[in-house]
Amino acid sequence: MSDLHCPATLLVARHGDAEYGHPSVLSDEGGWLTTRGREQVRALGQSLGDRRIARVYTSPLQRAVESGELVATLLDVDAVVVEGLEEFSVGALAGRPHDDPELASVFKAWMHGDPGRFIPGGESGADVLRRYREALQAIADQHRGETVLVFSHGGVMSFALPRLADPVRQDLVARAFLPNCGAAEVRVDADGFDVVTWPGSIDRSVV
């Protein structure tokens, strides 16, 4: 491991476009990449050819694992699954419509400074932020002075990444909609986390 003051660079990307077995309702299922999703992942991999990616990390959910494995093959590096990078669980709300008002209320509370709220049968915002920060920190600690690619998920990224440092990056919060394979560049050193670039938009249609 290099000196702690030597930053690790994490390119944290949303997985490629995916399909699901129950697409019309809330679910924690892993899904799988569509043809479009695979094209998005390949394009991301090609765009990173000069970044000297040391390793690819993914959440345990299948759509992220497939994204990581595909781009790792393109970049000729390993792909490693890491617990803690996954999307927040919908818990007991599984099976409800995507626009379920209870889930929307909890997520809105998280985004507006009340991370203590729980999704019924699932996590609180504080739980999500804690495990996400710990997962990214563990990756960074292995890659001081290097750049890695991390595949994660739009909801957890839009909530957690702007809150990795204190104070909350409100400029990032305002651009909460993340496209598939959009990557945020996050530098991590002994002073903490710094989100250098952000792929988010105020336009929901990019999701």
C-alpha atoms as a printed R data frame, in Angstrom:
    type eleno elety resid chain resno       x       y       z
1   ATOM     1    CA   MET     A     1   0.000   0.000   0.000
2   ATOM     2    CA   SER     A     2   1.243   3.468  -0.854
3   ATOM     3    CA   ASP     A     3   1.364   6.448   1.483
4   ATOM     4    CA   LEU     A     4  -2.089   7.400   2.743
5   ATOM     5    CA   HIS     A     5  -1.634  10.942   1.410
6   ATOM     6    CA   CYS     A     6  -1.275   9.560  -2.123
7   ATOM     7    CA   PRO     A     7  -4.832   9.638  -3.484
8   ATOM     8    CA   ALA     A     8  -6.716   6.727  -4.930
9   ATOM     9    CA   THR     A     9  -8.985   7.614  -7.844
10  ATOM    10    CA   LEU     A    10 -12.316   5.801  -7.979
11  ATOM    11    CA   LEU     A    11 -14.414   6.098 -11.126
12  ATOM    12    CA   VAL     A    12 -17.835   5.205  -9.710
13  ATOM    13    CA   ALA     A    13 -20.232   4.355 -12.535
14  ATOM    14    CA   ARG     A    14 -23.857   3.340 -12.771
15  ATOM    15    CA   HIS     A    15 -24.300  -0.080 -14.411
16  ATOM    16    CA   GLY     A    16 -25.460  -0.448 -18.015
17  ATOM    17    CA   ASP     A    17 -29.101  -0.448 -19.065
18  ATOM    18    CA   ALA     A    18 -30.846  -3.528 -17.647
19  ATOM    19    CA   GLU     A    19 -34.010  -5.635 -17.813
20  ATOM    20    CA   TYR     A    20 -35.843  -7.190 -14.877
21  ATOM    21    CA   GLY     A    21 -38.150 -10.136 -14.323
22  ATOM    22    CA   HIS     A    22 -40.785  -7.875 -12.758
23  ATOM    23    CA   PRO     A    23 -40.158  -4.499 -14.409
24  ATOM    24    CA   SER     A    24 -43.405  -2.812 -13.382
25  ATOM    25    CA   VAL     A    25 -42.971  -3.110  -9.606
26  ATOM    26    CA   LEU     A    26 -40.399  -2.402  -6.906
27  ATOM    27    CA   SER     A    27 -37.922  -5.232  -6.451
28  ATOM    28    CA   ASP     A    28 -34.424  -6.005  -5.180
29  ATOM    29    CA   GLU     A    29 -33.727  -8.416  -8.044
30  ATOM    30    CA   GLY     A    30 -30.414  -8.182  -9.841
31  ATOM    31    CA   GLY     A    31 -31.625  -7.884 -13.413
32  ATOM    32    CA   TRP     A    32 -29.441  -8.392 -16.475
33  ATOM    33    CA   LEU     A    33 -27.898  -6.180 -19.133
34  ATOM    34    CA   THR     A    34 -29.800  -5.386 -22.307
35  ATOM    35    CA   THR     A    35 -28.113  -5.161 -25.690
36  ATOM    36    CA   ARG     A    36 -28.108  -1.398 -25.213
37  ATOM    37    CA   GLY     A    37 -26.574  -1.837 -21.775
38  ATOM    38    CA   ARG     A    38 -23.724  -3.894 -23.177
39  ATOM    39    CA   GLU     A    39 -23.087  -1.226 -25.783
40  ATOM    40    CA   GLN     A    40 -22.990   1.417 -23.044
41  ATOM    41    CA   VAL     A    41 -20.509  -0.617 -21.014
42  ATOM    42    CA   ARG     A    42 -18.263  -1.188 -24.030
43  ATOM    43    CA   ALA     A    43 -18.319   2.533 -24.820
44  ATOM    44    CA   LEU     A    44 -17.340   3.332 -21.224
45  ATOM    45    CA   GLY     A    45 -14.510   0.815 -21.355
46  ATOM    46    CA   GLN     A    46 -13.210   2.259 -24.610
47  ATOM    47    CA   SER     A    47 -13.314   5.777 -23.158
48  ATOM    48    CA   LEU     A    48 -11.107   4.660 -20.263
49  ATOM    49    CA   GLY     A    49  -8.358   3.130 -22.378
50  ATOM    50    CA   ASP     A    50  -5.819   5.787 -21.337
51  ATOM    51    CA   ARG     A    51  -6.734   5.833 -17.622
52  ATOM    52    CA   ARG     A    52  -4.663   2.746 -16.718
53  ATOM    53    CA   ILE     A    53  -7.438   1.130 -14.710
54  ATOM    54    CA   ALA     A    54  -5.881  -1.177 -12.102
55  ATOM    55    CA   ARG     A    55  -9.008  -3.220 -11.300
56  ATOM    56    CA   VAL     A    56 -12.773  -3.215 -11.670
57  ATOM    57    CA   TYR     A    57 -15.088  -3.526  -8.653
58  ATOM    58    CA   THR     A    58 -18.800  -4.209  -8.721
59  ATOM    59    CA   SER     A    59 -21.775  -4.474  -6.429
60  ATOM    60    CA   PRO     A    60 -23.124  -8.017  -5.920
61  ATOM    61    CA   LEU     A    61 -26.253  -7.314  -8.033
62  ATOM    62    CA   GLN     A    62 -26.194  -9.092 -11.375
63  ATOM    63    CA   ARG     A    63 -26.580  -6.028 -13.617
64  ATOM    64    CA   ALA     A    64 -23.491  -4.504 -11.997
65  ATOM    65    CA   VAL     A    65 -21.556  -7.803 -12.048
66  ATOM    66    CA   GLU     A    66 -22.229  -8.208 -15.772
67  ATOM    67    CA   SER     A    67 -21.139  -4.611 -16.391
68  ATOM    68    CA   GLY     A    68 -17.925  -5.157 -14.456
69  ATOM    69    CA   GLU     A    69 -17.057  -8.455 -16.087
70  ATOM    70    CA   LEU     A    70 -17.589  -7.059 -19.576
71  ATOM    71    CA   VAL     A    71 -15.485  -3.953 -19.093
72  ATOM    72    CA   ALA     A    72 -12.785  -5.896 -17.203
73  ATOM    73    CA   THR     A    73 -12.361  -8.128 -20.233
74  ATOM    74    CA   LEU     A    74 -11.992  -5.066 -22.458
75  ATOM    75    CA   LEU     A    75  -9.422  -3.518 -20.120
76  ATOM    76    CA   ASP     A    76  -7.657  -6.834 -19.360
77  ATOM    77    CA   VAL     A    77  -7.962  -6.496 -15.580
78  ATOM    78    CA   ASP     A    78  -9.715  -8.392 -12.783
79  ATOM    79    CA   ALA     A    79 -13.315  -7.788 -11.717
80  ATOM    80    CA   VAL     A    80 -14.059  -8.140  -7.990
81  ATOM    81    CA   VAL     A    81 -17.463  -8.132  -6.245
82  ATOM    82    CA   VAL     A    82 -17.676  -5.974  -3.105
83  ATOM    83    CA   GLU     A    83 -20.523  -6.005  -0.595
84  ATOM    84    CA   GLY     A    84 -21.809  -2.545   0.293
85  ATOM    85    CA   LEU     A    85 -21.913  -1.087  -3.232
86  ATOM    86    CA   GLU     A    86 -25.414  -2.406  -3.975
87  ATOM    87    CA   GLU     A    87 -28.576  -0.361  -4.445
88  ATOM    88    CA   PHE     A    88 -30.612   0.393  -1.318
89  ATOM    89    CA   SER     A    89 -33.170  -2.331  -0.618
90  ATOM    90    CA   VAL     A    90 -36.873  -1.673  -1.103
91  ATOM    91    CA   GLY     A    91 -37.533  -4.093   1.769
92  ATOM    92    CA   ALA     A    92 -41.187  -4.751   2.572
93  ATOM    93    CA   LEU     A    93 -42.259  -2.422  -0.260
94  ATOM    94    CA   ALA     A    94 -41.316  -5.012  -2.899
95  ATOM    95    CA   GLY     A    95 -44.186  -5.602  -5.297
96  ATOM    96    CA   ARG     A    96 -45.551  -2.072  -5.082
97  ATOM    97    CA   PRO     A    97 -45.559   0.302  -8.098
98  ATOM    98    CA   HIS     A    98 -42.361   2.212  -8.847
99  ATOM    99    CA   ASP     A    99 -44.044   5.483  -7.909
100 ATOM   100    CA   ASP     A   100 -45.045   4.149  -4.463
101 ATOM   101    CA   PRO     A   101 -45.547   7.228  -2.237
102 ATOM   102    CA   GLU     A   102 -44.101   5.573   0.887
103 ATOM   103    CA   LEU     A   103 -40.750   4.846  -0.759
104 ATOM   104    CA   ALA     A   104 -40.738   8.303  -2.357
105 ATOM   105    CA   SER     A   105 -41.350   9.881   1.049
106 ATOM   106    CA   VAL     A   106 -38.452   8.032   2.683
107 ATOM   107    CA   PHE     A   107 -36.014   8.789  -0.133
108 ATOM   108    CA   LYS     A   108 -37.065  12.444  -0.157
109 ATOM   109    CA   ALA     A   109 -36.400  12.585   3.592
110 ATOM   110    CA   TRP     A   110 -32.917  11.143   3.055
111 ATOM   111    CA   MET     A   111 -32.154  13.660   0.341
112 ATOM   112    CA   HIS     A   112 -33.341  16.558   2.527
113 ATOM   113    CA   GLY     A   113 -31.298  15.795   5.621
114 ATOM   114    CA   ASP     A   114 -33.214  13.086   7.527
115 ATOM   115    CA   PRO     A   115 -31.162   9.890   6.982
116 ATOM   116    CA   GLY     A   116 -32.665   8.287  10.088
117 ATOM   117    CA   ARG     A   117 -35.835   7.338   8.200
118 ATOM   118    CA   PHE     A   118 -36.150   3.621   7.411
119 ATOM   119    CA   ILE     A   119 -37.594   1.907   4.380
120 ATOM   120    CA   PRO     A   120 -39.987  -0.616   5.976
121 ATOM   121    CA   GLY     A   121 -38.129  -3.908   6.181
122 ATOM   122    CA   GLY     A   122 -35.032  -2.264   4.726
123 ATOM   123    CA   GLU     A   123 -32.291   0.226   5.576
124 ATOM   124    CA   SER     A   124 -32.141   3.724   6.930
125 ATOM   125    CA   GLY     A   125 -30.318   6.381   4.961
126 ATOM   126    CA   ALA     A   126 -27.626   6.387   7.644
127 ATOM   127    CA   ASP     A   127 -27.156   2.631   7.171
128 ATOM   128    CA   VAL     A   128 -26.857   3.046   3.414
129 ATOM   129    CA   LEU     A   129 -24.327   5.868   3.690
130 ATOM   130    CA   ARG     A   130 -22.238   3.986   6.263
131 ATOM   131    CA   ARG     A   131 -21.885   0.761   4.303
132 ATOM   132    CA   TYR     A   132 -21.307   2.616   1.021
133 ATOM   133    CA   ARG     A   133 -18.583   4.818   2.477
134 ATOM   134    CA   GLU     A   134 -16.915   1.794   4.106
135 ATOM   135    CA   ALA     A   135 -16.938  -0.135   0.821
136 ATOM   136    CA   LEU     A   136 -15.367   2.743  -1.125
137 ATOM   137    CA   GLN     A   137 -12.817   3.384   1.612
138 ATOM   138    CA   ALA     A   138 -11.747  -0.270   1.619
139 ATOM   139    CA   ILE     A   139 -11.256  -0.152  -2.153
140 ATOM   140    CA   ALA     A   140  -9.297   3.102  -1.945
141 ATOM   141    CA   ASP     A   141  -7.025   1.707   0.766
142 ATOM   142    CA   GLN     A   142  -5.890  -0.987  -1.671
143 ATOM   143    CA   HIS     A   143  -5.191   1.407  -4.535
144 ATOM   144    CA   ARG     A   144  -3.285   4.476  -3.367
145 ATOM   145    CA   GLY     A   145  -1.779   6.132  -6.415
146 ATOM   146    CA   GLU     A   146  -3.961   4.074  -8.775
147 ATOM   147    CA   THR     A   147  -7.247   4.400 -10.624
148 ATOM   148    CA   VAL     A   148 -10.037   1.829 -10.404
149 ATOM   149    CA   LEU     A   149 -13.518   1.516 -11.904
150 ATOM   150    CA   VAL     A   150 -16.447   0.793  -9.571
151 ATOM   151    CA   PHE     A   151 -19.886  -0.275 -10.855
152 ATOM   152    CA   SER     A   152 -22.773   0.662  -8.607
153 ATOM   153    CA   HIS     A   153 -26.375   1.921  -8.895
154 ATOM   154    CA   GLY     A   154 -28.151   5.194  -9.580
155 ATOM   155    CA   GLY     A   155 -30.184   5.578  -6.394
156 ATOM   156    CA   VAL     A   156 -27.421   4.827  -3.934
157 ATOM   157    CA   MET     A   157 -24.912   6.869  -5.927
158 ATOM   158    CA   SER     A   158 -27.142   9.953  -6.069
159 ATOM   159    CA   PHE     A   159 -27.766   9.730  -2.327
160 ATOM   160    CA   ALA     A   160 -24.377   8.672  -0.958
161 ATOM   161    CA   LEU     A   161 -21.695  10.260  -3.143
162 ATOM   162    CA   PRO     A   162 -22.652  13.900  -2.413
163 ATOM   163    CA   ARG     A   163 -22.581  13.014   1.309
164 ATOM   164    CA   LEU     A   164 -19.170  11.349   1.515
165 ATOM   165    CA   ALA     A   165 -17.632  14.577   2.783
166 ATOM   166    CA   ASP     A   166 -18.836  17.282   5.156
167 ATOM   167    CA   PRO     A   167 -20.624  19.524   4.279
168 ATOM   168    CA   VAL     A   168 -23.022  17.841   1.864
169 ATOM   169    CA   ARG     A   169 -22.316  18.810  -1.759
170 ATOM   170    CA   GLN     A   170 -25.619  20.505  -2.564
171 ATOM   171    CA   ASP     A   171 -24.472  21.209  -6.119
172 ATOM   172    CA   LEU     A   172 -24.351  17.447  -6.678
173 ATOM   173    CA   VAL     A   173 -27.625  16.799  -4.842
174 ATOM   174    CA   ALA     A   174 -29.367  19.180  -7.250
175 ATOM   175    CA   ARG     A   175 -28.237  17.034 -10.212
176 ATOM   176    CA   ALA     A   176 -29.546  13.736  -8.865
177 ATOM   177    CA   PHE     A   177 -30.435  11.901 -12.093
178 ATOM   178    CA   LEU     A   178 -27.631   9.612 -13.232
179 ATOM   179    CA   PRO     A   179 -27.452   8.004 -16.701
180 ATOM   180    CA   ASN     A   180 -26.407   4.418 -17.258
181 ATOM   181    CA   CYS     A   181 -22.605   4.145 -17.335
182 ATOM   182    CA   GLY     A   182 -22.241   7.734 -16.147
183 ATOM   183    CA   ALA     A   183 -19.131   7.858 -13.938
184 ATOM   184    CA   ALA     A   184 -18.266  10.148 -11.047
185 ATOM   185    CA   GLU     A   185 -14.560  10.651 -10.370
186 ATOM   186    CA   VAL     A   186 -13.863  10.412  -6.642
187 ATOM   187    CA   ARG     A   187 -10.425  10.982  -5.126
188 ATOM   188    CA   VAL     A   188  -9.697   9.486  -1.726
189 ATOM   189    CA   ASP     A   189  -6.715  10.294   0.502
190 ATOM   190    CA   ALA     A   190  -5.962  10.759   4.189
191 ATOM   191    CA   ASP     A   191  -8.124  13.897   4.197
192 ATOM   192    CA   GLY     A   192 -11.197  11.999   2.992
193 ATOM   193    CA   PHE     A   193 -13.330  11.982  -0.144
194 ATOM   194    CA   ASP     A   194 -13.468  14.550  -2.944
195 ATOM   195    CA   VAL     A   195 -15.965  14.205  -5.806
196 ATOM   196    CA   VAL     A   196 -14.058  15.753  -8.711
197 ATOM   197    CA   THR     A   197 -16.524  15.138 -11.554
198 ATOM   198    CA   TRP     A   198 -20.222  14.290 -11.465
199 ATOM   199    CA   PRO     A   199 -22.362  12.852 -14.301
200 ATOM   200    CA   GLY     A   200 -25.685  13.848 -12.748
201 ATOM   201    CA   SER     A   201 -28.399  15.948 -14.369
202 ATOM   202    CA   ILE     A   202 -31.492  17.883 -13.367
203 ATOM   203    CA   ASP     A   203 -33.264  16.160 -16.269
204 ATOM   204    CA   ARG     A   204 -35.037  12.960 -15.184
205 ATOM   205    CA   SER     A   205 -35.156  11.715 -18.785
206 ATOM   206    CA   VAL     A   206 -31.455  10.784 -18.664
207 ATOM   207    CA   VAL     A   207 -32.233   7.921 -16.251
